[in-house]
PDB file of C-alpha atoms in Angstrom:
ATOM      1  CA  MET A   7     110.528 128.014-233.030  1.00  0.00           C
ATOM      2  CA  GLU A   8     107.834 126.053-234.846  1.00  0.00           C
ATOM      3  CA  ALA A   9     105.188 127.281-232.384  1.00  0.00           C
ATOM      4  CA  GLN A  10     106.244 130.882-232.956  1.00  0.00           C
ATOM      5  CA  LYS A  11     105.923 130.466-236.733  1.00  0.00           C
ATOM      6  CA  GLN A  12     102.435 129.000-236.328  1.00  0.00           C
ATOM      7  CA  LYS A  13     101.472 131.891-234.070  1.00  0.00           C
ATOM      8  CA  GLU A  14     102.742 134.436-236.607  1.00  0.00           C
ATOM      9  CA  SER A  15     100.909 132.599-239.394  1.00  0.00           C
ATOM     10  CA  LYS A  16      97.622 132.697-237.440  1.00  0.00           C
ATOM     11  CA  SER A  17      98.127 136.391-236.659  1.00  0.00           C
ATOM     12  CA  SER A  18      98.784 137.162-240.330  1.00  0.00           C
ATOM     13  CA  SER A  19      95.740 135.139-241.403  1.00  0.00           C
ATOM     14  CA  SER A  20      93.577 136.988-238.862  1.00  0.00           C
ATOM     15  CA  SER A  21      94.798 140.362-240.150  1.00  0.00           C
ATOM     16  CA  VAL A  22      94.010 139.398-243.739  1.00  0.00           C
ATOM     17  CA  SER A  23      90.546 138.243-242.646  1.00  0.00           C
ATOM     18  CA  ASP A  24      89.909 141.551-240.842  1.00  0.00           C
ATOM     19  CA  VAL A  25      91.043 143.580-243.857  1.00  0.00           C
ATOM     20  CA  GLY A  26      88.795 141.505-246.106  1.00  0.00           C
ATOM     21  CA  ALA A  27      85.804 142.052-243.797  1.00  0.00           C
ATOM     22  CA  TRP A  28      86.461 145.812-243.632  1.00  0.00           C
ATOM     23  CA  GLY A  29      86.834 145.973-247.404  1.00  0.00           C
ATOM     24  CA  MET A  30      83.593 144.053-247.950  1.00  0.00           C
ATOM     25  CA  ASN A  31      81.779 146.315-245.494  1.00  0.00           C
ATOM     26  CA  ILE A  32      83.029 149.472-247.228  1.00  0.00           C
ATOM     27  CA  VAL A  33      82.198 148.213-250.728  1.00  0.00           C
ATOM     28  CA  SER A  34      78.729 146.979-249.722  1.00  0.00           C
ATOM     29  CA  SER A  35      77.946 150.145-247.721  1.00  0.00           C
ATOM     30  CA  VAL A  36      78.988 152.479-250.542  1.00  0.00           C
ATOM     31  CA  GLY A  37      77.155 150.291-253.050  1.00  0.00           C
ATOM     32  CA  ILE A  38      73.967 150.425-250.962  1.00  0.00           C
ATOM     33  CA  ILE A  39      74.145 154.225-250.709  1.00  0.00           C
ATOM     34  CA  MET A  40      74.636 154.699-254.454  1.00  0.00           C
ATOM     35  CA  ALA A  41      71.991 152.124-255.401  1.00  0.00           C
ATOM     36  CA  ASN A  42      69.486 153.561-252.905  1.00  0.00           C
ATOM     37  CA  LYS A  43      70.154 157.082-254.205  1.00  0.00           C
ATOM     38  CA  GLN A  44      69.437 155.883-257.736  1.00  0.00           C
ATOM     39  CA  LEU A  45      66.229 154.179-256.628  1.00  0.00           C
ATOM     40  CA  MET A  46      65.064 157.203-254.625  1.00  0.00           C
ATOM     41  CA  SER A  47      65.860 159.843-257.230  1.00  0.00           C
ATOM     42  CA  PRO A  48      62.938 161.659-258.926  1.00  0.00           C
ATOM     43  CA  SER A  49      63.339 159.373-261.939  1.00  0.00           C
ATOM     44  CA  GLY A  50      63.838 156.307-259.768  1.00  0.00           C
ATOM     45  CA  LEU A  51      61.607 154.307-257.428  1.00  0.00           C
ATOM     46  CA  GLY A  52      60.861 157.055-254.882  1.00  0.00           C
ATOM     47  CA  PHE A  53      59.555 154.641-252.207  1.00  0.00           C
ATOM     48  CA  ALA A  54      62.099 154.947-249.412  1.00  0.00           C
ATOM     49  CA  THR A  55      60.033 153.500-246.559  1.00  0.00           C
ATOM     50  CA  THR A  56      58.636 150.571-248.527  1.00  0.00           C
ATOM     51  CA  LEU A  57      62.112 149.785-249.867  1.00  0.00           C
ATOM     52  CA  THR A  58      63.375 149.631-246.279  1.00  0.00           C
ATOM     53  CA  GLY A  59      60.588 147.154-245.525  1.00  0.00           C
ATOM     54  CA  PHE A  60      61.886 144.875-248.303  1.00  0.00           C
ATOM     55  CA  HIS A  61      65.367 145.171-246.808  1.00  0.00           C
ATOM     56  CA  PHE A  62      64.187 144.038-243.384  1.00  0.00           C
ATOM     57  CA  ALA A  63      62.089 141.226-244.843  1.00  0.00           C
ATOM     58  CA  VAL A  64      65.273 139.794-246.386  1.00  0.00           C
ATOM     59  CA  THR A  65      67.189 140.459-243.144  1.00  0.00           C
ATOM     60  CA  ALA A  66      64.502 138.602-241.156  1.00  0.00           C
ATOM     61  CA  LEU A  67      64.834 135.676-243.578  1.00  0.00           C
ATOM     62  CA  VAL A  68      68.628 135.673-243.126  1.00  0.00           C
ATOM     63  CA  GLY A  69      68.128 135.644-239.339  1.00  0.00           C
ATOM     64  CA  LEU A  70      65.674 132.756-239.603  1.00  0.00           C
ATOM     65  CA  VAL A  71      68.093 130.716-241.719  1.00  0.00           C
ATOM     66  CA  SER A  72      70.960 131.553-239.345  1.00  0.00           C
ATOM     67  CA  ASN A  73      68.961 130.265-236.367  1.00  0.00           C
ATOM     68  CA  ALA A  74      67.949 127.105-238.233  1.00  0.00           C
ATOM     69  CA  THR A  75      71.534 126.326-239.260  1.00  0.00           C
ATOM     70  CA  GLY A  76      73.004 127.100-235.835  1.00  0.00           C
ATOM     71  CA  TYR A  77      74.996 130.135-237.024  1.00  0.00           C
ATOM     72  CA  SER A  78      73.086 132.340-234.576  1.00  0.00           C
ATOM     73  CA  ASN A  79      71.605 131.554-231.157  1.00  0.00           C
ATOM     74  CA  SER A  80      69.204 134.499-230.968  1.00  0.00           C
ATOM     75  CA  ALA A  81      66.257 132.131-230.420  1.00  0.00           C
ATOM     76  CA  SER A  82      67.652 131.184-227.000  1.00  0.00           C
ATOM     77  CA  ILE A  83      68.015 134.817-225.886  1.00  0.00           C
ATOM     78  CA  HIS A  84      64.904 136.387-224.351  1.00  0.00           C
ATOM     79  CA  VAL A  85      64.209 140.080-224.778  1.00  0.00           C
ATOM     80  CA  PRO A  86      60.773 141.440-223.720  1.00  0.00           C
ATOM     81  CA  PHE A  87      58.519 142.187-226.693  1.00  0.00           C
ATOM     82  CA  TRP A  88      57.723 145.721-225.570  1.00  0.00           C
ATOM     83  CA  GLU A  89      61.427 146.596-225.599  1.00  0.00           C
ATOM     84  CA  LEU A  90      61.819 145.082-229.070  1.00  0.00           C
ATOM     85  CA  PHE A  91      58.732 147.000-230.213  1.00  0.00           C
ATOM     86  CA  TRP A  92      60.031 150.307-228.819  1.00  0.00           C
ATOM     87  CA  PHE A  93      63.425 149.743-230.397  1.00  0.00           C
ATOM     88  CA  SER A  94      61.771 148.875-233.720  1.00  0.00           C
ATOM     89  CA  ILE A  95      59.866 152.182-233.703  1.00  0.00           C
ATOM     90  CA  VAL A  96      63.074 154.121-233.080  1.00  0.00           C
ATOM     91  CA  ALA A  97      64.983 152.080-235.680  1.00  0.00           C
ATOM     92  CA  ASN A  98      62.239 152.472-238.297  1.00  0.00           C
ATOM     93  CA  THR A  99      62.186 156.231-237.748  1.00  0.00           C
ATOM     94  CA  SER A 100      65.961 156.303-238.015  1.00  0.00           C
ATOM     95  CA  ILE A 101      66.230 154.314-241.229  1.00  0.00           C
ATOM     96  CA  SER A 102      63.230 155.955-242.898  1.00  0.00           C
ATOM     97  CA  GLY A 103      64.598 159.378-241.976  1.00  0.00           C
ATOM     98  CA  MET A 104      67.996 158.474-243.395  1.00  0.00           C
ATOM     99  CA  ASN A 105      66.439 157.173-246.603  1.00  0.00           C
ATOM    100  CA  PHE A 106      64.334 160.300-247.057  1.00  0.00           C
ATOM    101  CA  SER A 107      67.374 162.446-246.290  1.00  0.00           C
ATOM    102  CA  LEU A 108      69.236 160.576-249.033  1.00  0.00           C
ATOM    103  CA  MET A 109      66.270 160.951-251.384  1.00  0.00           C
ATOM    104  CA  LEU A 110      65.764 164.680-250.814  1.00  0.00           C
ATOM    105  CA  ASN A 111      69.376 165.822-250.328  1.00  0.00           C
ATOM    106  CA  SER A 112      72.669 165.411-252.154  1.00  0.00           C
ATOM    107  CA  VAL A 113      74.868 162.424-251.273  1.00  0.00           C
ATOM    108  CA  GLY A 114      77.439 164.852-249.840  1.00  0.00           C
ATOM    109  CA  PHE A 115      74.982 166.502-247.438  1.00  0.00           C
ATOM    110  CA  TYR A 116      73.577 163.085-246.516  1.00  0.00           C
ATOM    111  CA  GLN A 117      77.036 161.889-245.470  1.00  0.00           C
ATOM    112  CA  ILE A 118      77.820 165.134-243.642  1.00  0.00           C
ATOM    113  CA  SER A 119      74.558 164.957-241.697  1.00  0.00           C
ATOM    114  CA  LYS A 120      75.551 161.478-240.499  1.00  0.00           C
ATOM    115  CA  LEU A 121      78.677 162.995-238.940  1.00  0.00           C
ATOM    116  CA  SER A 122      76.486 165.246-236.798  1.00  0.00           C
ATOM    117  CA  MET A 123      75.338 162.128-234.941  1.00  0.00           C
ATOM    118  CA  ILE A 124      78.642 162.172-233.043  1.00  0.00           C
ATOM    119  CA  PRO A 125      77.931 165.355-231.029  1.00  0.00           C
ATOM    120  CA  VAL A 126      74.228 164.440-230.698  1.00  0.00           C
ATOM    121  CA  VAL A 127      75.090 161.028-229.198  1.00  0.00           C
ATOM    122  CA  CYS A 128      77.542 162.701-226.803  1.00  0.00           C
ATOM    123  CA  VAL A 129      74.927 165.198-225.613  1.00  0.00           C
ATOM    124  CA  MET A 130      72.227 162.517-225.257  1.00  0.00           C
ATOM    125  CA  GLU A 131      74.543 160.224-223.272  1.00  0.00           C
ATOM    126  CA  TRP A 132      75.443 163.161-221.028  1.00  0.00           C
ATOM    127  CA  ILE A 133      71.748 163.924-220.428  1.00  0.00           C
ATOM    128  CA  LEU A 134      70.500 160.330-220.098  1.00  0.00           C
ATOM    129  CA  HIS A 135      73.447 158.637-218.413  1.00  0.00           C
ATOM    130  CA  GLY A 136      75.501 161.506-217.015  1.00  0.00           C
ATOM    131  CA  LYS A 137      78.506 160.425-219.087  1.00  0.00           C
ATOM    132  CA  LYS A 138      81.496 162.768-218.987  1.00  0.00           C
ATOM    133  CA  TYR A 139      84.050 163.306-221.744  1.00  0.00           C
ATOM    134  CA  SER A 140      87.675 164.378-221.756  1.00  0.00           C
ATOM    135  CA  LYS A 141      88.861 167.757-223.014  1.00  0.00           C
ATOM    136  CA  GLU A 142      90.300 166.143-226.146  1.00  0.00           C
ATOM    137  CA  VAL A 143      86.965 164.508-227.012  1.00  0.00           C
ATOM    138  CA  LYS A 144      85.107 167.797-226.490  1.00  0.00           C
ATOM    139  CA  MET A 145      87.533 169.612-228.802  1.00  0.00           C
ATOM    140  CA  ALA A 146      87.109 166.923-231.476  1.00  0.00           C
ATOM    141  CA  VAL A 147      83.311 167.202-231.201  1.00  0.00           C
ATOM    142  CA  VAL A 148      83.507 170.996-231.602  1.00  0.00           C
ATOM    143  CA  VAL A 149      85.534 170.536-234.811  1.00  0.00           C
ATOM    144  CA  VAL A 150      82.867 168.141-236.146  1.00  0.00           C
ATOM    145  CA  VAL A 151      80.071 170.581-235.281  1.00  0.00           C
ATOM    146  CA  VAL A 152      81.862 173.465-237.035  1.00  0.00           C
ATOM    147  CA  GLY A 153      82.532 171.319-240.114  1.00  0.00           C
ATOM    148  CA  VAL A 154      78.909 170.152-240.341  1.00  0.00           C
ATOM    149  CA  GLY A 155      77.712 173.740-239.912  1.00  0.00           C
ATOM    150  CA  VAL A 156      79.946 175.040-242.700  1.00  0.00           C
ATOM    151  CA  CYS A 157      78.890 172.270-245.097  1.00  0.00           C
ATOM    152  CA  THR A 158      75.201 172.812-244.290  1.00  0.00           C
ATOM    153  CA  VAL A 159      75.403 176.560-244.974  1.00  0.00           C
ATOM    154  CA  THR A 160      77.422 176.235-248.182  1.00  0.00           C
ATOM    155  CA  ASP A 161      75.474 173.327-249.724  1.00  0.00           C
ATOM    156  CA  VAL A 162      73.134 174.993-252.227  1.00  0.00           C
ATOM    157  CA  LYS A 163      71.102 171.807-252.687  1.00  0.00           C
ATOM    158  CA  VAL A 164      69.755 171.773-249.121  1.00  0.00           C
ATOM    159  CA  ASN A 165      65.954 172.227-248.980  1.00  0.00           C
ATOM    160  CA  ALA A 166      63.558 172.620-246.051  1.00  0.00           C
ATOM    161  CA  LYS A 167      61.951 169.167-246.333  1.00  0.00           C
ATOM    162  CA  GLY A 168      65.309 167.453-246.775  1.00  0.00           C
ATOM    163  CA  PHE A 169      66.802 169.357-243.844  1.00  0.00           C
ATOM    164  CA  ILE A 170      63.917 168.369-241.551  1.00  0.00           C
ATOM    165  CA  CYS A 171      64.253 164.712-242.593  1.00  0.00           C
ATOM    166  CA  ALA A 172      67.990 164.885-241.892  1.00  0.00           C
ATOM    167  CA  CYS A 173      67.356 166.325-238.400  1.00  0.00           C
ATOM    168  CA  VAL A 174      64.788 163.607-237.611  1.00  0.00           C
ATOM    169  CA  ALA A 175      67.199 160.964-238.926  1.00  0.00           C
ATOM    170  CA  VAL A 176      70.110 162.244-236.848  1.00  0.00           C
ATOM    171  CA  PHE A 177      68.100 162.433-233.609  1.00  0.00           C
ATOM    172  CA  SER A 178      66.425 159.015-234.019  1.00  0.00           C
ATOM    173  CA  THR A 179      69.646 157.321-235.154  1.00  0.00           C
ATOM    174  CA  SER A 180      71.509 158.723-232.161  1.00  0.00           C
ATOM    175  CA  LEU A 181      68.769 157.402-229.864  1.00  0.00           C
ATOM    176  CA  GLN A 182      68.950 154.063-231.685  1.00  0.00           C
ATOM    177  CA  GLN A 183      72.707 153.803-231.080  1.00  0.00           C
ATOM    178  CA  ILE A 184      72.247 154.441-227.370  1.00  0.00           C
ATOM    179  CA  SER A 185      69.357 151.938-227.215  1.00  0.00           C
ATOM    180  CA  ILE A 186      71.457 149.267-228.953  1.00  0.00           C
ATOM    181  CA  GLY A 187      74.198 149.639-226.348  1.00  0.00           C
ATOM    182  CA  SER A 188      71.686 149.479-223.488  1.00  0.00           C
ATOM    183  CA  LEU A 189      69.921 146.362-224.822  1.00  0.00           C
ATOM    184  CA  GLN A 190      73.186 144.562-225.605  1.00  0.00           C
ATOM    185  CA  LYS A 191      74.501 145.252-222.126  1.00  0.00           C
ATOM    186  CA  LYS A 192      71.217 144.435-220.372  1.00  0.00           C
ATOM    187  CA  TYR A 193      70.516 141.125-222.140  1.00  0.00           C
ATOM    188  CA  SER A 194      74.027 140.127-223.306  1.00  0.00           C
ATOM    189  CA  VAL A 195      72.900 140.001-226.933  1.00  0.00           C
ATOM    190  CA  GLY A 196      75.022 140.661-230.016  1.00  0.00           C
ATOM    191  CA  SER A 197      74.151 143.135-232.773  1.00  0.00           C
ATOM    192  CA  PHE A 198      73.154 140.441-235.278  1.00  0.00           C
ATOM    193  CA  GLU A 199      71.086 138.534-232.681  1.00  0.00           C
ATOM    194  CA  LEU A 200      69.283 141.754-231.778  1.00  0.00           C
ATOM    195  CA  LEU A 201      68.682 142.504-235.462  1.00  0.00           C
ATOM    196  CA  SER A 202      67.283 138.993-235.987  1.00  0.00           C
ATOM    197  CA  LYS A 203      64.693 139.678-233.294  1.00  0.00           C
ATOM    198  CA  THR A 204      63.655 143.146-234.466  1.00  0.00           C
ATOM    199  CA  ALA A 205      63.805 142.627-238.257  1.00  0.00           C
ATOM    200  CA  PRO A 206      60.428 140.790-238.529  1.00  0.00           C
ATOM    201  CA  ILE A 207      58.674 143.563-236.552  1.00  0.00           C
ATOM    202  CA  GLN A 208      60.327 146.259-238.634  1.00  0.00           C
ATOM    203  CA  ALA A 209      59.598 144.475-241.918  1.00  0.00           C
ATOM    204  CA  VAL A 210      55.866 144.022-241.213  1.00  0.00           C
ATOM    205  CA  SER A 211      55.350 147.577-239.938  1.00  0.00           C
ATOM    206  CA  LEU A 212      57.283 149.202-242.805  1.00  0.00           C
ATOM    207  CA  LEU A 213      55.606 147.131-245.519  1.00  0.00           C
ATOM    208  CA  VAL A 214      52.161 147.932-244.092  1.00  0.00           C
ATOM    209  CA  PHE A 215      52.596 151.651-243.412  1.00  0.00           C
ATOM    210  CA  GLY A 216      55.423 152.362-245.865  1.00  0.00           C
ATOM    211  CA  PRO A 217      53.321 152.919-249.023  1.00  0.00           C
ATOM    212  CA  PHE A 218      51.149 155.499-247.216  1.00  0.00           C
ATOM    213  CA  ILE A 219      54.158 157.383-245.818  1.00  0.00           C
ATOM    214  CA  ASP A 220      55.872 157.330-249.202  1.00  0.00           C
ATOM    215  CA  TYR A 221      52.758 158.658-250.930  1.00  0.00           C
ATOM    216  CA  TYR A 222      52.481 161.506-248.420  1.00  0.00           C
ATOM    217  CA  LEU A 223      56.104 162.567-248.941  1.00  0.00           C
ATOM    218  CA  SER A 224      56.631 161.802-252.629  1.00  0.00           C
ATOM    219  CA  GLY A 225      53.097 161.886-254.068  1.00  0.00           C
ATOM    220  CA  LYS A 226      53.688 158.558-255.842  1.00  0.00           C
ATOM    221  CA  LEU A 227      51.634 155.378-255.604  1.00  0.00           C
ATOM    222  CA  LEU A 228      53.516 152.097-255.534  1.00  0.00           C
ATOM    223  CA  SER A 229      50.761 150.452-257.601  1.00  0.00           C
ATOM    224  CA  ASN A 230      51.381 152.928-260.442  1.00  0.00           C
ATOM    225  CA  TYR A 231      55.098 152.289-260.710  1.00  0.00           C
ATOM    226  CA  ARG A 232      56.393 150.313-263.691  1.00  0.00           C
ATOM    227  CA  PHE A 233      59.344 148.218-262.550  1.00  0.00           C
ATOM    228  CA  SER A 234      62.292 148.124-264.919  1.00  0.00           C
ATOM    229  CA  SER A 235      65.083 145.559-265.028  1.00  0.00           C
ATOM    230  CA  SER A 236      67.577 148.099-263.580  1.00  0.00           C
ATOM    231  CA  ALA A 237      65.208 148.889-260.682  1.00  0.00           C
ATOM    232  CA  PHE A 238      64.796 145.173-259.988  1.00  0.00           C
ATOM    233  CA  VAL A 239      68.583 144.672-259.947  1.00  0.00           C
ATOM    234  CA  SER A 240      69.087 147.654-257.630  1.00  0.00           C
ATOM    235  CA  ILE A 241      66.342 146.508-255.235  1.00  0.00           C
ATOM    236  CA  SER A 242      67.761 142.975-255.185  1.00  0.00           C
ATOM    237  CA  TYR A 243      71.293 144.251-254.567  1.00  0.00           C
ATOM    238  CA  THR A 244      70.355 146.572-251.693  1.00  0.00           C
ATOM    239  CA  SER A 245      68.075 143.969-250.090  1.00  0.00           C
ATOM    240  CA  LEU A 246      70.620 141.132-250.282  1.00  0.00           C
ATOM    241  CA  THR A 247      73.625 143.248-249.269  1.00  0.00           C
ATOM    242  CA  ASN A 248      71.978 145.071-246.357  1.00  0.00           C
ATOM    243  CA  PRO A 249      72.113 142.187-243.794  1.00  0.00           C
ATOM    244  CA  PHE A 250      75.787 141.484-244.471  1.00  0.00           C
ATOM    245  CA  THR A 251      76.886 145.072-243.734  1.00  0.00           C
ATOM    246  CA  VAL A 252      75.653 144.384-240.206  1.00  0.00           C
ATOM    247  CA  ILE A 253      77.326 140.971-240.014  1.00  0.00           C
ATOM    248  CA  ASP A 254      80.669 142.312-241.265  1.00  0.00           C
ATOM    249  CA  ALA A 255      80.510 145.239-238.838  1.00  0.00           C
TER     250      ALA A 255
END
């Protein structure tokens, strides 16, 4: 009887922990989206790629501390550099595309475009891996495609540049999701361990090339921007919260 009570207590504690993690992930994810949208608005920062570089610099630091404290064992897992480099290119394209989609489109269209990754991933897995899906899954995907199509046509705020960025983001993010699954299966590495290995590469490349890409797309120079206290708070929040959305997931 006592053992059963202890088992129920552990189960209840685990459920509470899961709910707390889900809640934290939702709050931090929504907070990141709203803060990033504020930073990337015409009156905001406008440097989507460089901002992403700051995010990954903090993430790389979190990974380094995690390895030093024994929280993560990514240092003991070997993944060839060329595979990490290829994945970093795909991931950088994905995140930069998503950020520019958020900057150039409404939050509603940005979220709807993310839903279109579901059918794209299905098609890519069918082409690359010959994966087959049930009739129910196909019907669900068709509903998603129709919904995304309707929202795209009826959203008056959609513009050509924003639409192209959204398409690039969806394709690269779908490829990133497939690549993550392949690398995790091939090298038995977790999502956070994989992120710890790729974050330094992504941070350096985005911080080096980010200002030039941002200038080409937004026409703004980072050196000419006058940082305000609200911009500093938003940058700090998105940079510090970004790694933990991955950990909670």
